[in-house]
């Protein structure tokens, strides 16, 4: 089973995961030009991985420590690996300017949206402390960051009992009036 995850910003490399018969998935790269062959990038990594905006790093989620955590590694010939989450994390994504990584933090059944400042330093990364952006969400929040980095769109399900829904039928006919 093959699952695409992300395409490099320059459009030259595809990240995808492969799961063989119930085994833990591995993350692979595939050059999209020429007759290049797929190569294993990270063993024991799940389906979700994302390139940094400059294509020099990949952030991913993994259960290699026996719980979901978020890691970042260089893409290419450089070495290194940094763990961003400390008490569980999933669904990482880079801000559009590459200066922070956002992810969903997990503590038991509590989900929060966190941000980690990221700064390239020498051949590696300098990571700031995770900052809670949205605390104590009832379900796993799906989110996206605006291109200017000033807004975060979060899918949030409210469980308040006094909500109403308006259903409009014959929409096209109402417009004619």
PDB file of C-alpha atoms in Angstrom:
ATOM      1  CA  UNK A   1       0.000   0.000   0.000  1.00  0.00           C
ATOM      2  CA  UNK A   2       1.393   3.376  -1.040  1.00  0.00           C
ATOM      3  CA  UNK A   3       0.196   6.716   0.330  1.00  0.00           C
ATOM      4  CA  UNK A   4       1.453  10.076  -1.018  1.00  0.00           C
ATOM      5  CA  UNK A   5       2.361  12.547   1.710  1.00  0.00           C
ATOM      6  CA  UNK A   6       3.923  15.689   0.181  1.00  0.00           C
ATOM      7  CA  UNK A   7       5.774  17.061  -2.817  1.00  0.00           C
ATOM      8  CA  UNK A   8       8.959  19.109  -2.416  1.00  0.00           C
ATOM      9  CA  UNK A   9       8.569  22.866  -3.000  1.00  0.00           C
ATOM     10  CA  UNK A  10      10.634  22.633  -6.196  1.00  0.00           C
ATOM     11  CA  UNK A  11       8.317  19.882  -7.494  1.00  0.00           C
ATOM     12  CA  UNK A  12      11.173  17.414  -7.975  1.00  0.00           C
ATOM     13  CA  UNK A  13      10.582  14.912  -5.149  1.00  0.00           C
ATOM     14  CA  UNK A  14       7.532  13.042  -3.866  1.00  0.00           C
ATOM     15  CA  UNK A  15       7.345  11.825  -0.259  1.00  0.00           C
ATOM     16  CA  UNK A  16       5.201   8.737   0.181  1.00  0.00           C
ATOM     17  CA  UNK A  17       4.699   6.040   2.774  1.00  0.00           C
ATOM     18  CA  UNK A  18       4.594   2.340   2.169  1.00  0.00           C
ATOM     19  CA  UNK A  19       2.937  -0.212   4.400  1.00  0.00           C
ATOM     20  CA  UNK A  20       3.644  -3.883   3.753  1.00  0.00           C
ATOM     21  CA  UNK A  21       1.118  -6.350   5.135  1.00  0.00           C
ATOM     22  CA  UNK A  22       0.485  -4.767   8.518  1.00  0.00           C
ATOM     23  CA  UNK A  23       4.135  -3.865   9.147  1.00  0.00           C
ATOM     24  CA  UNK A  24       5.046  -0.416  10.365  1.00  0.00           C
ATOM     25  CA  UNK A  25       5.112   2.025   7.461  1.00  0.00           C
ATOM     26  CA  UNK A  26       8.272   3.543   6.064  1.00  0.00           C
ATOM     27  CA  UNK A  27       8.714   6.900   4.370  1.00  0.00           C
ATOM     28  CA  UNK A  28      10.149   6.928   0.848  1.00  0.00           C
ATOM     29  CA  UNK A  29      11.237   9.516  -1.709  1.00  0.00           C
ATOM     30  CA  UNK A  30      10.687   9.355  -5.443  1.00  0.00           C
ATOM     31  CA  UNK A  31      12.363  11.707  -7.929  1.00  0.00           C
ATOM     32  CA  UNK A  32       9.656  13.039 -10.254  1.00  0.00           C
ATOM     33  CA  UNK A  33      12.002  13.787 -13.165  1.00  0.00           C
ATOM     34  CA  UNK A  34      14.002  11.280 -15.176  1.00  0.00           C
ATOM     35  CA  UNK A  35      14.050   7.599 -14.406  1.00  0.00           C
ATOM     36  CA  UNK A  36      14.994   7.835 -10.721  1.00  0.00           C
ATOM     37  CA  UNK A  37      14.018   5.058  -8.361  1.00  0.00           C
ATOM     38  CA  UNK A  38      12.274   5.265  -5.020  1.00  0.00           C
ATOM     39  CA  UNK A  39      14.558   5.257  -1.980  1.00  0.00           C
ATOM     40  CA  UNK A  40      13.734   4.675   1.681  1.00  0.00           C
ATOM     41  CA  UNK A  41      14.019   7.928   3.611  1.00  0.00           C
ATOM     42  CA  UNK A  42      12.799   7.057   7.137  1.00  0.00           C
ATOM     43  CA  UNK A  43      12.012   3.606   8.478  1.00  0.00           C
ATOM     44  CA  UNK A  44       9.211   3.182  11.032  1.00  0.00           C
ATOM     45  CA  UNK A  45       7.424   6.411  10.080  1.00  0.00           C
ATOM     46  CA  UNK A  46       3.690   6.806   9.440  1.00  0.00           C
ATOM     47  CA  UNK A  47       1.971   8.291   6.437  1.00  0.00           C
ATOM     48  CA  UNK A  48       2.141  11.946   7.478  1.00  0.00           C
ATOM     49  CA  UNK A  49       5.261  13.947   6.581  1.00  0.00           C
ATOM     50  CA  UNK A  50       5.737  17.453   5.167  1.00  0.00           C
ATOM     51  CA  UNK A  51       8.628  19.297   3.503  1.00  0.00           C
ATOM     52  CA  UNK A  52       9.744  22.653   4.912  1.00  0.00           C
ATOM     53  CA  UNK A  53       8.986  25.629   2.614  1.00  0.00           C
ATOM     54  CA  UNK A  54      12.622  25.679   1.436  1.00  0.00           C
ATOM     55  CA  UNK A  55      12.715  21.879   0.976  1.00  0.00           C
ATOM     56  CA  UNK A  56      15.715  21.443   3.309  1.00  0.00           C
ATOM     57  CA  UNK A  57      13.831  19.616   6.117  1.00  0.00           C
ATOM     58  CA  UNK A  58      10.975  17.162   6.610  1.00  0.00           C
ATOM     59  CA  UNK A  59       8.711  17.150   9.668  1.00  0.00           C
ATOM     60  CA  UNK A  60       6.811  13.956  10.471  1.00  0.00           C
ATOM     61  CA  UNK A  61       4.887  12.082  13.133  1.00  0.00           C
ATOM     62  CA  UNK A  62       5.991   8.678  14.373  1.00  0.00           C
ATOM     63  CA  UNK A  63       5.356   6.119  17.098  1.00  0.00           C
ATOM     64  CA  UNK A  64       9.011   5.076  17.299  1.00  0.00           C
ATOM     65  CA  UNK A  65       9.020   6.040  21.007  1.00  0.00           C
ATOM     66  CA  UNK A  66       5.823   3.974  21.528  1.00  0.00           C
ATOM     67  CA  UNK A  67       3.585   7.037  21.408  1.00  0.00           C
ATOM     68  CA  UNK A  68       2.914   9.594  18.691  1.00  0.00           C
ATOM     69  CA  UNK A  69       5.615  12.276  18.617  1.00  0.00           C
ATOM     70  CA  UNK A  70       6.723  14.913  16.103  1.00  0.00           C
ATOM     71  CA  UNK A  71      10.255  14.895  14.635  1.00  0.00           C
ATOM     72  CA  UNK A  72      12.140  16.937  12.053  1.00  0.00           C
ATOM     73  CA  UNK A  73      15.076  15.715   9.944  1.00  0.00           C
ATOM     74  CA  UNK A  74      17.208  17.293   7.199  1.00  0.00           C
ATOM     75  CA  UNK A  75      16.393  16.365   3.623  1.00  0.00           C
ATOM     76  CA  UNK A  76      19.420  15.509   1.517  1.00  0.00           C
ATOM     77  CA  UNK A  77      22.927  14.548   2.602  1.00  0.00           C
ATOM     78  CA  UNK A  78      22.940  16.357   5.949  1.00  0.00           C
ATOM     79  CA  UNK A  79      22.511  14.502   9.262  1.00  0.00           C
ATOM     80  CA  UNK A  80      20.434  15.227  12.342  1.00  0.00           C
ATOM     81  CA  UNK A  81      17.103  14.581  13.990  1.00  0.00           C
ATOM     82  CA  UNK A  82      15.146  16.696  16.441  1.00  0.00           C
ATOM     83  CA  UNK A  83      12.075  15.815  18.498  1.00  0.00           C
ATOM     84  CA  UNK A  84       9.609  18.694  18.739  1.00  0.00           C
ATOM     85  CA  UNK A  85       6.905  17.244  20.969  1.00  0.00           C
ATOM     86  CA  UNK A  86       7.511  16.005  24.497  1.00  0.00           C
ATOM     87  CA  UNK A  87       4.195  14.537  25.592  1.00  0.00           C
ATOM     88  CA  UNK A  88       2.722  13.401  22.280  1.00  0.00           C
ATOM     89  CA  UNK A  89       2.097  15.056  18.944  1.00  0.00           C
ATOM     90  CA  UNK A  90       0.547  14.528  15.514  1.00  0.00           C
ATOM     91  CA  UNK A  91      -0.298  16.367  12.276  1.00  0.00           C
ATOM     92  CA  UNK A  92       2.751  18.646  12.017  1.00  0.00           C
ATOM     93  CA  UNK A  93       2.978  21.387   9.420  1.00  0.00           C
ATOM     94  CA  UNK A  94       5.331  24.242   8.679  1.00  0.00           C
ATOM     95  CA  UNK A  95       4.328  27.879   8.705  1.00  0.00           C
ATOM     96  CA  UNK A  96       4.599  29.395   5.228  1.00  0.00           C
ATOM     97  CA  UNK A  97       7.736  31.344   6.166  1.00  0.00           C
ATOM     98  CA  UNK A  98       9.402  28.249   7.708  1.00  0.00           C
ATOM     99  CA  UNK A  99       9.958  29.962  11.061  1.00  0.00           C
ATOM    100  CA  UNK A 100       7.703  27.674  13.063  1.00  0.00           C
ATOM    101  CA  UNK A 101       6.172  24.227  13.065  1.00  0.00           C
ATOM    102  CA  UNK A 102       2.632  23.744  14.294  1.00  0.00           C
ATOM    103  CA  UNK A 103       1.255  20.429  15.504  1.00  0.00           C
ATOM    104  CA  UNK A 104      -1.511  18.885  17.587  1.00  0.00           C
ATOM    105  CA  UNK A 105      -0.282  18.032  21.069  1.00  0.00           C
ATOM    106  CA  UNK A 106      -1.752  15.012  22.841  1.00  0.00           C
ATOM    107  CA  UNK A 107      -2.001  14.440  26.577  1.00  0.00           C
ATOM    108  CA  UNK A 108      -4.297  11.512  27.274  1.00  0.00           C
ATOM    109  CA  UNK A 109      -7.574  12.526  25.638  1.00  0.00           C
ATOM    110  CA  UNK A 110      -6.742  16.258  25.621  1.00  0.00           C
ATOM    111  CA  UNK A 111      -5.712  17.876  22.327  1.00  0.00           C
ATOM    112  CA  UNK A 112      -4.036  21.254  21.933  1.00  0.00           C
ATOM    113  CA  UNK A 113      -2.617  23.220  19.021  1.00  0.00           C
ATOM    114  CA  UNK A 114       1.058  24.042  19.606  1.00  0.00           C
ATOM    115  CA  UNK A 115       3.746  26.030  17.827  1.00  0.00           C
ATOM    116  CA  UNK A 116       7.521  25.553  17.988  1.00  0.00           C
ATOM    117  CA  UNK A 117       9.800  28.353  16.770  1.00  0.00           C
ATOM    118  CA  UNK A 118      12.441  27.026  14.345  1.00  0.00           C
ATOM    119  CA  UNK A 119      15.693  28.694  13.363  1.00  0.00           C
ATOM    120  CA  UNK A 120      18.427  27.244  11.172  1.00  0.00           C
ATOM    121  CA  UNK A 121      21.781  27.392  12.907  1.00  0.00           C
ATOM    122  CA  UNK A 122      24.910  26.042  11.221  1.00  0.00           C
ATOM    123  CA  UNK A 123      24.158  22.544   9.930  1.00  0.00           C
ATOM    124  CA  UNK A 124      21.195  22.077  12.243  1.00  0.00           C
ATOM    125  CA  UNK A 125      18.098  23.594  13.785  1.00  0.00           C
ATOM    126  CA  UNK A 126      17.559  25.582  16.926  1.00  0.00           C
ATOM    127  CA  UNK A 127      14.120  24.856  18.361  1.00  0.00           C
ATOM    128  CA  UNK A 128      12.277  27.059  20.794  1.00  0.00           C
ATOM    129  CA  UNK A 129       9.956  25.825  23.515  1.00  0.00           C
ATOM    130  CA  UNK A 130       6.522  24.640  22.345  1.00  0.00           C
ATOM    131  CA  UNK A 131       3.882  27.342  22.840  1.00  0.00           C
ATOM    132  CA  UNK A 132       0.212  26.471  23.297  1.00  0.00           C
ATOM    133  CA  UNK A 133      -1.954  28.336  20.789  1.00  0.00           C
ATOM    134  CA  UNK A 134      -5.268  26.622  21.550  1.00  0.00           C
ATOM    135  CA  UNK A 135      -5.661  24.554  24.717  1.00  0.00           C
ATOM    136  CA  UNK A 136      -7.965  21.700  25.692  1.00  0.00           C
ATOM    137  CA  UNK A 137      -9.807  20.919  22.501  1.00  0.00           C
ATOM    138  CA  UNK A 138     -12.314  18.082  22.706  1.00  0.00           C
ATOM    139  CA  UNK A 139     -11.314  16.444  19.442  1.00  0.00           C
ATOM    140  CA  UNK A 140      -8.280  16.368  17.168  1.00  0.00           C
ATOM    141  CA  UNK A 141      -8.267  19.804  15.527  1.00  0.00           C
ATOM    142  CA  UNK A 142      -7.652  19.955  11.807  1.00  0.00           C
ATOM    143  CA  UNK A 143      -6.022  23.274  10.969  1.00  0.00           C
ATOM    144  CA  UNK A 144      -4.316  25.382   8.336  1.00  0.00           C
ATOM    145  CA  UNK A 145      -2.238  28.556   8.529  1.00  0.00           C
ATOM    146  CA  UNK A 146      -2.859  31.594   6.322  1.00  0.00           C
ATOM    147  CA  UNK A 147      -0.031  32.491   3.904  1.00  0.00           C
ATOM    148  CA  UNK A 148       0.813  35.612   5.929  1.00  0.00           C
ATOM    149  CA  UNK A 149       0.983  33.533   9.145  1.00  0.00           C
ATOM    150  CA  UNK A 150      -1.432  35.839  10.963  1.00  0.00           C
ATOM    151  CA  UNK A 151      -4.469  33.550  11.027  1.00  0.00           C
ATOM    152  CA  UNK A 152      -5.108  29.901  11.760  1.00  0.00           C
ATOM    153  CA  UNK A 153      -8.223  28.184  10.475  1.00  0.00           C
ATOM    154  CA  UNK A 154      -9.299  25.477  12.917  1.00  0.00           C
ATOM    155  CA  UNK A 155     -12.063  22.951  12.481  1.00  0.00           C
ATOM    156  CA  UNK A 156     -13.783  22.848  15.817  1.00  0.00           C
ATOM    157  CA  UNK A 157     -16.909  20.988  16.753  1.00  0.00           C
ATOM    158  CA  UNK A 158     -19.034  22.678  19.361  1.00  0.00           C
ATOM    159  CA  UNK A 159     -21.166  20.562  21.638  1.00  0.00           C
ATOM    160  CA  UNK A 160     -23.469  23.260  22.927  1.00  0.00           C
ATOM    161  CA  UNK A 161     -27.067  22.138  23.145  1.00  0.00           C
ATOM    162  CA  UNK A 162     -28.845  25.357  22.121  1.00  0.00           C
ATOM    163  CA  UNK A 163     -27.649  25.612  18.543  1.00  0.00           C
ATOM    164  CA  UNK A 164     -29.998  25.888  15.588  1.00  0.00           C
ATOM    165  CA  UNK A 165     -29.656  24.906  11.973  1.00  0.00           C
ATOM    166  CA  UNK A 166     -31.437  26.703   9.128  1.00  0.00           C
ATOM    167  CA  UNK A 167     -32.248  24.567   6.105  1.00  0.00           C
ATOM    168  CA  UNK A 168     -33.008  26.470   2.903  1.00  0.00           C
ATOM    169  CA  UNK A 169     -34.867  24.570   0.196  1.00  0.00           C
ATOM    170  CA  UNK A 170     -35.630  25.773  -3.317  1.00  0.00           C
ATOM    171  CA  UNK A 171     -32.613  28.072  -3.113  1.00  0.00           C
ATOM    172  CA  UNK A 172     -32.678  28.952  -6.826  1.00  0.00           C
ATOM    173  CA  UNK A 173     -36.371  29.902  -6.688  1.00  0.00           C
ATOM    174  CA  UNK A 174     -35.769  32.218  -3.719  1.00  0.00           C
ATOM    175  CA  UNK A 175     -33.094  34.070  -5.716  1.00  0.00           C
ATOM    176  CA  UNK A 176     -35.614  34.852  -8.483  1.00  0.00           C
ATOM    177  CA  UNK A 177     -37.893  36.737  -6.055  1.00  0.00           C
TER     178      UNK A 177
END
